[in-house]
XYZ file of C-alpha atoms in Angstrom:
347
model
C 41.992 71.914 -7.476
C 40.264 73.558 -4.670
C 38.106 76.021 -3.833
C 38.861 77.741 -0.182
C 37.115 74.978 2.083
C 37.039 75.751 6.386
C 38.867 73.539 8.266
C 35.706 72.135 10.501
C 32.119 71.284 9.771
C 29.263 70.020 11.910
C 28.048 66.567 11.353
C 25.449 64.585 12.933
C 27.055 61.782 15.751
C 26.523 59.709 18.063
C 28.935 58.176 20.560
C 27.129 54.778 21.099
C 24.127 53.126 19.643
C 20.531 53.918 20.261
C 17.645 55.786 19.822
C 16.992 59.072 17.782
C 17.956 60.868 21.169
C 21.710 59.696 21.148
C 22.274 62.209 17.624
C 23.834 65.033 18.333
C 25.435 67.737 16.303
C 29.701 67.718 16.425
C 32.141 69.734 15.068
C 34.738 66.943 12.830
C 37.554 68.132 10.400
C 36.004 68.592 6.546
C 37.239 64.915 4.756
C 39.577 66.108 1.866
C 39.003 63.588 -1.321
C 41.455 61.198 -2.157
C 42.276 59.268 -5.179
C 39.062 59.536 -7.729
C 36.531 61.612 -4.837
C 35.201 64.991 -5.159
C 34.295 66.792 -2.497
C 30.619 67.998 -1.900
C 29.532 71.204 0.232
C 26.257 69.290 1.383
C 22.944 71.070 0.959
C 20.502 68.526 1.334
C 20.474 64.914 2.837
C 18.328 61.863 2.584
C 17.316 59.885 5.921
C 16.850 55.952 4.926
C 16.366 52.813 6.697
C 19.999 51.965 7.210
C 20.188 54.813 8.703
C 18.533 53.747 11.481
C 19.885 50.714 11.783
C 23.041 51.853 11.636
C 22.181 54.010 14.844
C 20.685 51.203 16.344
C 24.425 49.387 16.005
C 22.592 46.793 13.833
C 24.442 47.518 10.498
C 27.738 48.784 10.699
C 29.472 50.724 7.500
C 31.453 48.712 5.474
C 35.306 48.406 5.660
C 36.212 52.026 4.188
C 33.365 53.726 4.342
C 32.814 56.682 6.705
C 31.469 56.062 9.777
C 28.738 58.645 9.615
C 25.388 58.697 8.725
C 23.906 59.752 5.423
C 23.716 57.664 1.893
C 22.712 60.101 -0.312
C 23.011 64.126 -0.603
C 22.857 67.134 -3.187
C 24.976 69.525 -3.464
C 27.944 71.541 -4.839
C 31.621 70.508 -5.818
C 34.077 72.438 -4.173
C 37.114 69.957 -4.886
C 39.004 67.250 -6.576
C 40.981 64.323 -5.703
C 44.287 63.850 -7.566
C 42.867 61.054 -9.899
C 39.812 62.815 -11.158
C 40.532 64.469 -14.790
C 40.543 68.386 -14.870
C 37.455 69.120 -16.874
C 35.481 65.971 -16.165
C 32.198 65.531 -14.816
C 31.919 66.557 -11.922
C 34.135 69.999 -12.186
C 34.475 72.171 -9.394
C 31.420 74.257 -9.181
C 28.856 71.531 -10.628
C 25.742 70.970 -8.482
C 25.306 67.327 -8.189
C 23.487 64.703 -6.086
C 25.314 61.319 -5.148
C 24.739 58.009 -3.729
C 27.403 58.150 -0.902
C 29.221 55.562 0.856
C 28.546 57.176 4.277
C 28.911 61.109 5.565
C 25.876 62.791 4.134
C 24.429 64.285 7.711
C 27.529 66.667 7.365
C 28.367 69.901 5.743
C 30.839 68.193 3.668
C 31.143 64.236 2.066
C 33.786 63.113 -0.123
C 32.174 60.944 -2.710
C 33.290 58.612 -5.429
C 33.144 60.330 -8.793
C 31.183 58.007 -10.635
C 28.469 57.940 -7.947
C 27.475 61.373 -8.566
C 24.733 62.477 -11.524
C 24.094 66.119 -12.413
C 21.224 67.796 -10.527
C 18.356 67.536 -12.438
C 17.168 71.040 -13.748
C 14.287 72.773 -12.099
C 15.157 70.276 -9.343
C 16.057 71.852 -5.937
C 18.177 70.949 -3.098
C 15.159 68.732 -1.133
C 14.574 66.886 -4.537
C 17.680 66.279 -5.826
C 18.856 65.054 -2.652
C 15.919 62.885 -2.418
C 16.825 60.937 -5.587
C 20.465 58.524 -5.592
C 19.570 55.814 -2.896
C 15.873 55.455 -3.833
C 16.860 54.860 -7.358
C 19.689 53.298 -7.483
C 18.576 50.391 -5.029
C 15.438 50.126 -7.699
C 17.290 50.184 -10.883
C 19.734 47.617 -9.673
C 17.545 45.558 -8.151
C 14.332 45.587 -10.699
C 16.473 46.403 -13.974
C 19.587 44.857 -12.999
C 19.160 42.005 -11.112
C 15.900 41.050 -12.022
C 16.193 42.031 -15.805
C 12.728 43.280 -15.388
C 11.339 43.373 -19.230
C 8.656 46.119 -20.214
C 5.160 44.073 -20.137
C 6.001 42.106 -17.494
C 4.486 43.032 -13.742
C 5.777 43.854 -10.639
C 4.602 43.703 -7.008
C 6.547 46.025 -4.394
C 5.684 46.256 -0.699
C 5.761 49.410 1.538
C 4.484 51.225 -1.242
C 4.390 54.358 0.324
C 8.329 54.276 1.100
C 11.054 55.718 -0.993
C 11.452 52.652 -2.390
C 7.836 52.044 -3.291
C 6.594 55.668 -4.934
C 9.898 54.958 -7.042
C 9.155 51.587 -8.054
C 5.770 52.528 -8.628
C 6.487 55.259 -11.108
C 9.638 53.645 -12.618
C 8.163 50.296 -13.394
C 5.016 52.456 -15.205
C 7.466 54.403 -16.968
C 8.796 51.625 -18.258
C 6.181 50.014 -19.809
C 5.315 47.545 -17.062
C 1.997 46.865 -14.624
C 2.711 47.483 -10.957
C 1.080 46.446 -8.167
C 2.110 47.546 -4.474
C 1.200 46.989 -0.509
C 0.285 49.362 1.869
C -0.965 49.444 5.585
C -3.343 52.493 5.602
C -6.354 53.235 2.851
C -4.438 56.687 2.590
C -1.747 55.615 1.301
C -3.211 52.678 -1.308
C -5.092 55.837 -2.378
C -1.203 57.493 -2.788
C 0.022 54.371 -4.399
C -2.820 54.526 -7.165
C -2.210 58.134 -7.656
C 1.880 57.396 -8.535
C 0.264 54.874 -11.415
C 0.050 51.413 -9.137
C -2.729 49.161 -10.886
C -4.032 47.936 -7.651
C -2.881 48.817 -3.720
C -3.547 46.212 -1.534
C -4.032 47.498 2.381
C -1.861 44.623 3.921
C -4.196 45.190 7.367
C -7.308 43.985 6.304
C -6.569 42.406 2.742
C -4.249 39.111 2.191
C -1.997 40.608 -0.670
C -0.927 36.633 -1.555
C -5.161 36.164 -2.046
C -5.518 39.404 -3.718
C -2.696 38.904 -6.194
C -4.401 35.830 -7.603
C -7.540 37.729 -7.965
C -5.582 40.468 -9.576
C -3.929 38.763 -12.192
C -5.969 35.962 -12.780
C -4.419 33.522 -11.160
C -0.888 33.898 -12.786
C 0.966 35.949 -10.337
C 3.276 38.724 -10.961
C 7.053 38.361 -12.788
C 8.650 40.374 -10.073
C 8.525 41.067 -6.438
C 11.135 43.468 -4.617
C 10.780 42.839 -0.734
C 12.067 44.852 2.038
C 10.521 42.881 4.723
C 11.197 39.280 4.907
C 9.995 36.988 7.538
C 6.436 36.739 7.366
C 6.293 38.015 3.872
C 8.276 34.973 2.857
C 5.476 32.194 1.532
C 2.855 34.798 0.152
C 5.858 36.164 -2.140
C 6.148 32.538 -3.491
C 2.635 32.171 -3.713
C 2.292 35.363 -5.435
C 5.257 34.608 -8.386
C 4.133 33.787 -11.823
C 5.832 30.754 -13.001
C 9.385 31.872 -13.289
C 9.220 34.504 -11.414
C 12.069 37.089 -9.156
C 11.723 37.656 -5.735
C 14.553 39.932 -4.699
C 14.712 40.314 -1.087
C 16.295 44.290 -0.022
C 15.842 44.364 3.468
C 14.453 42.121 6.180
C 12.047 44.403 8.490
C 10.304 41.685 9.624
C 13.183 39.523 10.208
C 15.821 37.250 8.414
C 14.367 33.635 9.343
C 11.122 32.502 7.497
C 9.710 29.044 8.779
C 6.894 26.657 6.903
C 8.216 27.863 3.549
C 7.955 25.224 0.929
C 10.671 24.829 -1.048
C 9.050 22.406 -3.773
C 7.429 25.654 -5.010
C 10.143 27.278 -6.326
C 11.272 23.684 -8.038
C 8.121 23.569 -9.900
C 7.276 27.020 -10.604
C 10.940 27.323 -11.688
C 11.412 30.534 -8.983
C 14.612 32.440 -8.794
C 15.155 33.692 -5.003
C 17.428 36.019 -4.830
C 19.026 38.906 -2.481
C 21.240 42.390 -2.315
C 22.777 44.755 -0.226
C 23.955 47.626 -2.101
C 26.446 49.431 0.217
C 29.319 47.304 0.396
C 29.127 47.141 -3.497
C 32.569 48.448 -4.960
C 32.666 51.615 -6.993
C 33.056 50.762 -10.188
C 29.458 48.757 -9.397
C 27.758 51.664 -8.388
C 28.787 53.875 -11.229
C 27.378 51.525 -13.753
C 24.160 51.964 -12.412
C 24.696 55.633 -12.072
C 25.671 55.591 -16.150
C 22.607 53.935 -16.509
C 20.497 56.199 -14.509
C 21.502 58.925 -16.648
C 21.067 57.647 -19.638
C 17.356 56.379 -19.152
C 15.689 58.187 -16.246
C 17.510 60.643 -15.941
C 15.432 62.304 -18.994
C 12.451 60.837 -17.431
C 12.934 63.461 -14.385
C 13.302 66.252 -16.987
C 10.102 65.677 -18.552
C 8.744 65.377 -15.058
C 7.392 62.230 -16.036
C 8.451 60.920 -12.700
C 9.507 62.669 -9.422
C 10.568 61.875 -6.121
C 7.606 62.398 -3.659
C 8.860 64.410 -0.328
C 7.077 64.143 2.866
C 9.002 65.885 5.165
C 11.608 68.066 5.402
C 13.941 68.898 8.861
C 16.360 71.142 9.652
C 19.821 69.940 10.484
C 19.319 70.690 14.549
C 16.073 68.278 13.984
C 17.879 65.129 12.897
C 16.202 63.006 15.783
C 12.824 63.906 14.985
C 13.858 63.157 11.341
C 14.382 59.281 12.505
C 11.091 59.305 15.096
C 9.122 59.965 12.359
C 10.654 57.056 10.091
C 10.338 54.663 12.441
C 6.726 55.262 13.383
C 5.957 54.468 9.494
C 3.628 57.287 8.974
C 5.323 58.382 6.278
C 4.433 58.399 2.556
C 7.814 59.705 0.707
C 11.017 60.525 1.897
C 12.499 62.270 4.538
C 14.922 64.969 4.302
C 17.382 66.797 6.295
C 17.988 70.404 4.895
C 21.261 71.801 5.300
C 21.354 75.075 3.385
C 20.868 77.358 6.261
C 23.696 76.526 8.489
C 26.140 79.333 9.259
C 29.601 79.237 7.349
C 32.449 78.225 9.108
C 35.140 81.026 8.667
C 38.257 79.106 9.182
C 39.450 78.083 5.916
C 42.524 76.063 4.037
């Protein structure tokens, strides 16, 4: 089932890797969805981290996925592939927004079925859009992986990020204490606001130091770390005995050096580490179930939100990624796709 779809869209390119200068807009053929896809007019986009460093040629897609940018997008169902059900979710004509496996900076992404959740009501475009990577890399990794219990107490750095104002509001929601990193007062002062128990300004405070003093000495259950390197002892340091560490990304780098490794035997650490884009689909689509099921109503009851710092138009793409990598930001970053004109050839 179709509705009438054009033949072309623009998408955001770029012929080799580099800096935000090397996107450009290009007209591709629309994908058509194969197998158990739907097809999604895009109306909003989400700009992350691998993102960039996908543009940067330092993290290719995956075998399968598409080769252009974009993880996550809201939007509208304009077709089927031949193994999705007539009249299950997502039906042509259902608003949704989807954690995609590549091809969101375009007018139109084919998407796995089970990655896609409805649009949450009163949501729009910008803020529905702004929701699947953000919270599916936090559910997996805190609720998942970690098994992250209500009561217990959390420490995320970049607190400010996507991944930060969600972990900060989900682990709260949740019933647990979170505590995050920052580098400006500003945004410690946004971190507090979102329900974090204590932000620690990583610039002129030593969060392994401040920890202690926070918790009395015990250390937190859970850490999620996007940065790696450096970061590497103070996490130990900062564990409770039998504590996570789950390591997301590596900003800082992927080698850490003086670590010692007697800690985690005696404090009985689990170390531990995901990517979630090469994850298969049926993977994804559990979290998605279980995103639905208990956040999901939490967004309803506005209980939670995603916090938006920025929004660009489509054309603006580059200055989209300048302003992510000078780490200004407190929020996400969106590309907004709504007013592009229509392409009239259709199929």
């Amino acid at each position: 089932m179709t509705q009438a779809i054009p033949d072309t869209m623009q998408a955001i390119t770029f012929s080799q890797p580099g800096g935000p200068d090397a996107l450009c807009i290009s007209t591709l053929p629309v994908p058509r969805p194969t197998g158990g896809e739907v097809l999604v007019r895009v109306m909003a986009a989400g700009i992350n981290r691998p993102d960039i460093m996908q543009r940067q040629g330092l993290y290719p897609p995956p075998p399968g996925a598409s080769p252009l940018l974009g993880l996550e997008v809201a939007g509208e169902v304009v077709a089927t592939g031949p193994d999705v059900p007539a009249g299950a979710f997502p039906a042509i004509g259902a608003r949704v927004c989807a954690l995609v496996n590549g091809g969101g900076y375009a007018q139109y992404c084919a998407v796995p079925v089970g990655q896609c959740l409805p649009w949450p009501a009163g949501f729009d475009a910008i803020h529905a859009a702004a929701l699947p990577e953000t919270f599916f890399t936090v559910w997996s990794n805190l609720f998942m992986t970690a098994d992250l219990k209500p009561g217990e107490s959390v420490l995320v750095h970049g607190g400010t990020s996507g991944i930060g104002t969600t972990t900060i509001q989900l682990v709260r929601a949740m019933g647990g204490t979170v505590y995050a990193t920052a580098g400006t007062d500003d945004k410690c002062t946004l971190c507090a606001a979102l329900g974090a128990t204590a932000a620690i300004n990583y610039r002129t405070e030593t969060f392994p130091d401040r920890i202690k003093e926070l918790t009395d000495g015990r250390g937190v259950d859970v850490i999620l770390d996007m940065i790696g390197g450096a970061y590497m002892d103070g996490n130990l340091r900062s564990l409770a005995m039998a504590g996570r560490l789950v390591i997301i990304a590596l900003q800082d780098g992927a080698k850490a050096d003086g670590v010692s490794l007697a800690r985690i035997m005696t404090r009985r650490l689990v170390v531990t580490g995901t990517t979630l884009r090469p994850r298969d689909a049926t993977y994804k689509a559990t979290i998605a179930r279980q995103l639905e099921e208990r956040v999901w109503p939490l967004l309803a009851q506005r209980a939670i939100r995603p916090i938006i710092h920025a929004t660009f138009p489509f054309a603006r793409v580059a200055d989209a990624h300048k302003l992510m990598e000078n780490g200004t930001h407190m929020g996400k970053i969106m590309l907004d796709l709504q007013h592009l004109p229509a392409d009239t050839t259709g199929r």
